[in-house]
XYZ file of C-alpha atoms in Angstrom:
414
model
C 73.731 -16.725 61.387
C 76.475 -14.412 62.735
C 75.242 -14.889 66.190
C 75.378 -18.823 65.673
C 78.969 -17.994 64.139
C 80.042 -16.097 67.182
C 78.424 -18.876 69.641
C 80.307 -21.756 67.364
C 83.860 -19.698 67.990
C 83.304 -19.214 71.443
C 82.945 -23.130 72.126
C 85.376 -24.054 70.256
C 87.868 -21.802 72.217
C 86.004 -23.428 75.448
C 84.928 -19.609 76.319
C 81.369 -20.628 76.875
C 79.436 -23.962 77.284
C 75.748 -23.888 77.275
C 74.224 -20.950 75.243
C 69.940 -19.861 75.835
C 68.464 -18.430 73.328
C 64.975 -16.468 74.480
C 62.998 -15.789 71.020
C 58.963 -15.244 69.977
C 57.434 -18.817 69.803
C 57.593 -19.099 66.442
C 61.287 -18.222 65.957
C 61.980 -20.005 68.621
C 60.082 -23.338 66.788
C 61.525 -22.733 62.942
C 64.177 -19.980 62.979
C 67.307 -20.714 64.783
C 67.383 -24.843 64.278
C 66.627 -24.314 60.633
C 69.481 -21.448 60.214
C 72.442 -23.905 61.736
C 71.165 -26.387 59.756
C 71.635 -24.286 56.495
C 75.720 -23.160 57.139
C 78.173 -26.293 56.612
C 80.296 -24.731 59.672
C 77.456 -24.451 62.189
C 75.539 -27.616 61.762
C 77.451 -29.580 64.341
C 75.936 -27.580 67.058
C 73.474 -29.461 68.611
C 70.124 -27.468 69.624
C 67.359 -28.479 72.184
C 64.176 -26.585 71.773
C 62.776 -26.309 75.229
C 59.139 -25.819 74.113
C 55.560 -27.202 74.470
C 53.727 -29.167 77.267
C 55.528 -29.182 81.186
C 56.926 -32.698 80.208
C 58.103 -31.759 77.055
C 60.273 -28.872 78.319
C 61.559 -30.237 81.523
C 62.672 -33.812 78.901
C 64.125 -30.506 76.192
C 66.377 -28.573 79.136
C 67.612 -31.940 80.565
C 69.029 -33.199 77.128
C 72.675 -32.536 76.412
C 72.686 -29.524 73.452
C 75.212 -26.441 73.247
C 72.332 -23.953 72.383
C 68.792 -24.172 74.242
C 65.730 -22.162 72.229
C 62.960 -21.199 74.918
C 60.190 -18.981 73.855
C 59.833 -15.505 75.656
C 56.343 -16.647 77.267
C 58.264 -19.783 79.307
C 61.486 -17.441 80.798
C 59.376 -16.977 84.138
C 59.169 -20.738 84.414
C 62.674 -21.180 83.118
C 64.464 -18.623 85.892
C 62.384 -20.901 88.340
C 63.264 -24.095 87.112
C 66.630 -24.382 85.904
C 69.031 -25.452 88.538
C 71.693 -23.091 89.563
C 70.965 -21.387 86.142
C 74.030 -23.309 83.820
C 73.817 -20.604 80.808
C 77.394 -18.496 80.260
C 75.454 -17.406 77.488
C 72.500 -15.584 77.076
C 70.844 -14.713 73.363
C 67.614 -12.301 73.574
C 66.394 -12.709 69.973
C 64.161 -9.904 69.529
C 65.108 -7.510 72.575
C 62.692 -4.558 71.982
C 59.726 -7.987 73.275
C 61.754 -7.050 76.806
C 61.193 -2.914 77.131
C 58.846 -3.168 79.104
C 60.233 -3.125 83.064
C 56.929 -3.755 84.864
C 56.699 -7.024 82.774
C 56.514 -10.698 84.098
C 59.330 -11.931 81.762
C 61.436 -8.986 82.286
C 61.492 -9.224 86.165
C 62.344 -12.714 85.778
C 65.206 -12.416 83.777
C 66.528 -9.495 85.544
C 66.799 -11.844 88.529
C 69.045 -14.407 86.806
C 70.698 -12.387 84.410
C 73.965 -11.769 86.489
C 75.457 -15.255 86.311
C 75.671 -14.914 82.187
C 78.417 -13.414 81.639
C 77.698 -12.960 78.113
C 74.137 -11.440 77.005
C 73.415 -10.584 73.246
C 70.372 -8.748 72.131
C 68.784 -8.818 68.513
C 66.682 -6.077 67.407
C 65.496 -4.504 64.317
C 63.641 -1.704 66.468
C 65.191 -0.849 69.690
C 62.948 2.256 70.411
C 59.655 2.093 68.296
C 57.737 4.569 70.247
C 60.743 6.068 71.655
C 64.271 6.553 73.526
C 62.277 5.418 76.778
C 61.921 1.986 75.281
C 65.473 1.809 75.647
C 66.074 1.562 79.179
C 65.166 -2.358 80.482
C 66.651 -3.405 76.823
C 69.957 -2.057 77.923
C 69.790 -3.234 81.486
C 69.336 -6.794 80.671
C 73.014 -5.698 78.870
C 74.936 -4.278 80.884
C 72.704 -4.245 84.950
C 72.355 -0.541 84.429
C 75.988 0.661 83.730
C 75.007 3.067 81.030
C 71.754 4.193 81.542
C 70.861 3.866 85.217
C 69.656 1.201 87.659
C 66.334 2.247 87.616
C 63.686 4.039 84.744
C 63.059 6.532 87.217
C 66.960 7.863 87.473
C 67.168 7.315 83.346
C 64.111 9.055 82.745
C 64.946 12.130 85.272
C 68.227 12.847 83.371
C 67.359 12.602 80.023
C 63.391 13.465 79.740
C 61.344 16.120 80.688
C 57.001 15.789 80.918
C 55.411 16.519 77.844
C 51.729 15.744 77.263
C 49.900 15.605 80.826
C 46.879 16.146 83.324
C 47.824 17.179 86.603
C 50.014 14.719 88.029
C 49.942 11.582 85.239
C 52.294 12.233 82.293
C 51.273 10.849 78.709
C 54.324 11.508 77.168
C 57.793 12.150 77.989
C 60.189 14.405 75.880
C 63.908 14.614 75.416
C 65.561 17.192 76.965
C 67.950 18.971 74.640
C 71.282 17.143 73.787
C 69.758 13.897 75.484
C 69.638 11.531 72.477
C 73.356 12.533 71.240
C 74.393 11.816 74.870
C 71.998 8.252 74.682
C 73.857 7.275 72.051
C 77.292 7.824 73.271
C 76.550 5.973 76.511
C 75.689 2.799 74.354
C 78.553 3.630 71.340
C 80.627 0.669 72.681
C 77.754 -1.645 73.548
C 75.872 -1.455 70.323
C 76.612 -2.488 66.599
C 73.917 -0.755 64.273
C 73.615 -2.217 61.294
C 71.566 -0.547 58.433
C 70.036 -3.238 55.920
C 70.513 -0.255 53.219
C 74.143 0.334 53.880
C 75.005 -3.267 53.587
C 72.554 -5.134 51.843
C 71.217 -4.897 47.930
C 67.602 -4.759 49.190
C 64.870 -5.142 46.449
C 62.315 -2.407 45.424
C 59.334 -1.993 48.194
C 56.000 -0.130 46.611
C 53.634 0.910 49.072
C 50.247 0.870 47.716
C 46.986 2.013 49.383
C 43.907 0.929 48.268
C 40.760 3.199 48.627
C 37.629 1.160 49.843
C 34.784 3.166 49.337
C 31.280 2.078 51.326
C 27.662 2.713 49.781
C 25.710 5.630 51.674
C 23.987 2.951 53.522
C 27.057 1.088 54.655
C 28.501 4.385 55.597
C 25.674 5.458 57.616
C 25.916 2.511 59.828
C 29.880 3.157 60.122
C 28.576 6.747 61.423
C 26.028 5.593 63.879
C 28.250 2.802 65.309
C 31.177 5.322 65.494
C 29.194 7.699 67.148
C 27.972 5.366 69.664
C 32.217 4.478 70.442
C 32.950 8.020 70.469
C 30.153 8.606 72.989
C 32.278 6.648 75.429
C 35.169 8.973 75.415
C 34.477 12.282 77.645
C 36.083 15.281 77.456
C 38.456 14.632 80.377
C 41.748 13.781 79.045
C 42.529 11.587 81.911
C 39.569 9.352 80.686
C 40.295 9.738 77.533
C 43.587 8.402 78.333
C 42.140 5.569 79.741
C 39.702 4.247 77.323
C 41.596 6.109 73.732
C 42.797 2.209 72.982
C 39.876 -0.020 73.790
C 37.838 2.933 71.479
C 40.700 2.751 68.602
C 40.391 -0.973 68.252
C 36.380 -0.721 67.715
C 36.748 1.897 65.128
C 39.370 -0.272 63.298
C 37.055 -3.932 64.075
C 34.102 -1.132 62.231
C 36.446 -0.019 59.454
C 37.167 -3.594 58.587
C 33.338 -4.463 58.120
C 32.497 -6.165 61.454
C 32.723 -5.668 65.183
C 31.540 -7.486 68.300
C 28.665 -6.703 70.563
C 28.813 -6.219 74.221
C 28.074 -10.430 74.066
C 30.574 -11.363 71.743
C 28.305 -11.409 68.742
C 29.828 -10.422 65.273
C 28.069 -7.588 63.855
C 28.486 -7.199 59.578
C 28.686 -3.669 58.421
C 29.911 -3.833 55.065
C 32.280 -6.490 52.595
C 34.248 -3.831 50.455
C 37.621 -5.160 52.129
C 36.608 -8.581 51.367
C 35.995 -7.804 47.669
C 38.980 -5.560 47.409
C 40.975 -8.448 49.069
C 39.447 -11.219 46.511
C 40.238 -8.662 43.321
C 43.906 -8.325 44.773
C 44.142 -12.133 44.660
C 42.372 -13.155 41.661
C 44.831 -10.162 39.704
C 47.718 -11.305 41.265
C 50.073 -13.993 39.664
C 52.245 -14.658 42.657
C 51.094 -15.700 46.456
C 49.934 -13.520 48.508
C 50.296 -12.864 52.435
C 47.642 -11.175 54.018
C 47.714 -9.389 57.613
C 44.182 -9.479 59.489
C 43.861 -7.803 62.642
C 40.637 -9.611 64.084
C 39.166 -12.982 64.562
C 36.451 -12.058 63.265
C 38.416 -10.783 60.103
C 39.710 -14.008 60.001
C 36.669 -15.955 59.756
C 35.580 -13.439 56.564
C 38.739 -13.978 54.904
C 38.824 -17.786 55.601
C 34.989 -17.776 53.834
C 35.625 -15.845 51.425
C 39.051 -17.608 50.070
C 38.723 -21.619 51.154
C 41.960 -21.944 50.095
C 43.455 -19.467 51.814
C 45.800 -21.069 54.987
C 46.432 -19.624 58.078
C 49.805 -19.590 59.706
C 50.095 -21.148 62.738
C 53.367 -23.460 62.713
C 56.571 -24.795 61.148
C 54.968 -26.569 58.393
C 53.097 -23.496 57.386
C 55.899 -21.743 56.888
C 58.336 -24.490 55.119
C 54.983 -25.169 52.786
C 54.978 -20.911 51.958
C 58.426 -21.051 51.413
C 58.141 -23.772 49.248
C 56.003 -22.131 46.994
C 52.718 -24.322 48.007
C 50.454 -21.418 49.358
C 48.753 -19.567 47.166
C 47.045 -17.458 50.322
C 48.930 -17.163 53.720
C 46.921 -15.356 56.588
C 48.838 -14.052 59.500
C 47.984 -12.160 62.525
C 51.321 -9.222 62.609
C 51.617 -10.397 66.722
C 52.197 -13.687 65.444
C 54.725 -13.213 62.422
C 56.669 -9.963 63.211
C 59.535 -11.472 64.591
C 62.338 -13.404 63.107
C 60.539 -15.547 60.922
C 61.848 -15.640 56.994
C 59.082 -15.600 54.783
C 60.996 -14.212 51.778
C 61.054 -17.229 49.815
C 57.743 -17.936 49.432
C 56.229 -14.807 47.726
C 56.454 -10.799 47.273
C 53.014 -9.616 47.953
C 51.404 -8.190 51.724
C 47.783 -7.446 51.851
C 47.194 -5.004 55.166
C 43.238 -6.250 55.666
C 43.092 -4.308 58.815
C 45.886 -1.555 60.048
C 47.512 -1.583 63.636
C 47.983 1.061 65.376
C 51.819 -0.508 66.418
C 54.042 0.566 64.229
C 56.450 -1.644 65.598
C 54.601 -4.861 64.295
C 53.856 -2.794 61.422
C 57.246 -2.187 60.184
C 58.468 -6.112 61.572
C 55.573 -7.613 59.627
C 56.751 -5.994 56.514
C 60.061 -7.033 56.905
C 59.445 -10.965 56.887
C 59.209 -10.236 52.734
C 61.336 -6.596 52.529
C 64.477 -8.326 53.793
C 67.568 -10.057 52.509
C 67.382 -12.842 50.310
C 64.293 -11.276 48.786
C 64.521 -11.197 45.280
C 61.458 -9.530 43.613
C 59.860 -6.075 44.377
C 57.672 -6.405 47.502
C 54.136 -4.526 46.778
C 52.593 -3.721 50.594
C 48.737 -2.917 49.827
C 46.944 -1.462 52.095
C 43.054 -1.721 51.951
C 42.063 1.930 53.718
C 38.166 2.498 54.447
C 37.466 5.785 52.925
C 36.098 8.272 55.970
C 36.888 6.114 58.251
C 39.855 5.972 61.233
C 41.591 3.992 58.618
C 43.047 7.233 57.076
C 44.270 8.433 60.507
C 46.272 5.451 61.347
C 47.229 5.070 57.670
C 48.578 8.543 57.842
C 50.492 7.802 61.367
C 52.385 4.919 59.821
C 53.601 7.263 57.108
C 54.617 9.683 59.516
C 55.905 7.296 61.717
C 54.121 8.708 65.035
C 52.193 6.159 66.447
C 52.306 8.251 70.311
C 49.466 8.251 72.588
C 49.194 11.288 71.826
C 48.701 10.736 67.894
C 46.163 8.342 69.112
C 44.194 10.779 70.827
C 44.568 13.564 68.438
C 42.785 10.766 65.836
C 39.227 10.091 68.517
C 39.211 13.748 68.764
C 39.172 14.635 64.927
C 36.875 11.380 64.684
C 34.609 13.012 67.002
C 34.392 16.492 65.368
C 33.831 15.022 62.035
């Protein structure tokens, strides 16, 4: 709403003239349209929502609108199609979705981003793994003015090698001094604004639910573990390699299933399933519930008919609106943006991710402003299992490579 504001008193000084707005898909489709629509003084702007099919987009950017909504996956088509690039304006809703320089969409918009002489970025987490996030985010600001024209230079002045193995660096450090010096360079660019300082946020309780598996069931979390863990040599340059693909088994195990080599869904155990179905058969109010797999899906789905995943507008007006008693959501799919708060109160974490970024921006589409009832976050946690090590993580809020690897290691001395 206050970027809408800003856009609405630009035009109507003539400052600016056609504003694009670059958000996650589903922002993109609800958010923004549904926001001027809600303030008296910014309903007059007319928005065109340049999404779906080739013909549907080309038919969106051709109509006459002051604010154009794209979602992040269509800005490499956009910088190639639109014609002498007509935006004064540029709005990157959810900026930390462009840290990453070797990326398609950031190259893209790099290209273009010189003939906007205005460019916004909204972020709730700027640098959630750390300061080296920062870099392309403030690029796409200011073309390098603060921070460097390449991540090379930026990295060289302000980060020394941390965690490594002969030539190839896992992690870099800050050298002394360099994040008070960060943060002056970007003191006149950027406006932090604290949701505690400002806003009357409701009580959160964090709640972690023990799962315990039978001796069976926890021998065949062992054996398939083992097998995983087999995978990962010594070498910490493999290790480094294959520490991911290795984390997301364990977690697919933890859960209760994982795929075979073919694709083939393997059960191991139900307890999250029966934890799950006690959480929603005790609880009065509706219930939205993060699952990290397909496969976890499918359970879920099975286990609760009624339960309705989100996958577009109407999902989310009908949550809002109170008519979902179960709302499943993948945290890729819902951690931007998207207001949820209406609707209920209560997060189930099925299955953990090892992002903390998506952790802490899935947890915010019901811990936010305009909630009005304590948000309860369970968290169903495996007992024995990597559950507990990327449980503890998120608490600690160190969700580094080199957290990650710390976890296979312990996993495979246990």
């Amino acid at each position: 709403m206050i970027t809408l504001t800003a856009v609405k008193s630009l035009m109507d000084d003539f400052a600016i003239g056609k504003v694009l707005v670059v958000a996650p898909l589903r922002v993109a489709e609800d958010t923004w349209s549904r926001e001027s629509e809600k303030w008296d003084h910014l309903r007059d702007l007319k928005i065109s929502k340049v999404l779906g099919s080739l013909m549907q987009r080309q038919k969106a950017l051709s109509a006459e609108a002051d604010i154009y909504v794209i979602n992040r996956e269509n800005v490499v088509w956009l910088t190639q199609t639109a014609k002498g690039w007509p935006f004064d304006m540029v709005v990157i809703d959810e900026l930390s979705s462009f840290k990453n320089p070797q990326s398609k969409r950031f190259r893209a918009l790099r290209k273009v981003i010189l003939k906007s002489p205005r460019v916004v970025g909204l972020t709730g987490t700027p640098s959630p793994n750390s300061l080296m996030d920062l870099w392309a985010q403030v690029y796409l600001l200011d073309r390098g003015e603060r921070l460097g024209k390449t991540l090379g230079a930026y990295r060289e002045k302000y980060f020394r090698p941390g965690a490594r193995n002969g030539y190839v660096v896992y992690k870099w450090e800050l050298r002394r001094g360099a994040q008070k010096e960060i943060e002056e360079k970007l003191s006149d660019l950027c406006v932090s604004m604290s949701a505690k300082d400002y806003l009357t946020l409701p009580k959160r309780i964090d709640n972690v639910i023990p799962v315990r598996l039978t001796d069976k069931e926890m021998a065949a979390y062992r054996t398939m573990e083992r097998e995983q863990l087999l995978q990962v040599s010594d070498s910490e340059a493999v290790v480094a390699l294959n520490a991911a693909a290795v984390m997301t088994k364990l977690l697919q195990i933890a859960n209760g299933r994982a795929y075979t080599a073919e694709g083939a869904v393997v059960d191991i155990h139900q307890r999250k399933l029966e934890a799950l179905q006690e959480i929603i058969e005790d609880t009065d109010s509706p219930v939205l519930v993060f699952y990290s797999f397909q496969h976890d899906l499918d359970a879920i789905k099975q286990a609760a008919p009624d339960a309705r995943q989100l996958e577009g507008p109407e999902d989310i007006r009908a949550w809002n609106a109170g008519e979902v008693r179960v709302l499943l959501a993948h945290p890729a799919s819902v951690g931007y943006g998207l207001n949820l708060q209406e609707g209920g109160h209560t997060i189930v974490w099925y299955g953990l991710t090892w992002s903390l970024e998506l952790y802490q921006q899935a947890n915010a589409r019901l811990y936010r402003q305009g909630q009005e009832k304590p948000v309860i976050i369970h968290h169903l946690i495996a007992e024995g299992t990597v559950d507990e090590q990327v449980m503890e993580a998120l608490r600690h809020k160190d969700m580094s490579q080199t957290a990650l690897l710390a976890a296979l290691k312990e996993r495979k001395k246990a």
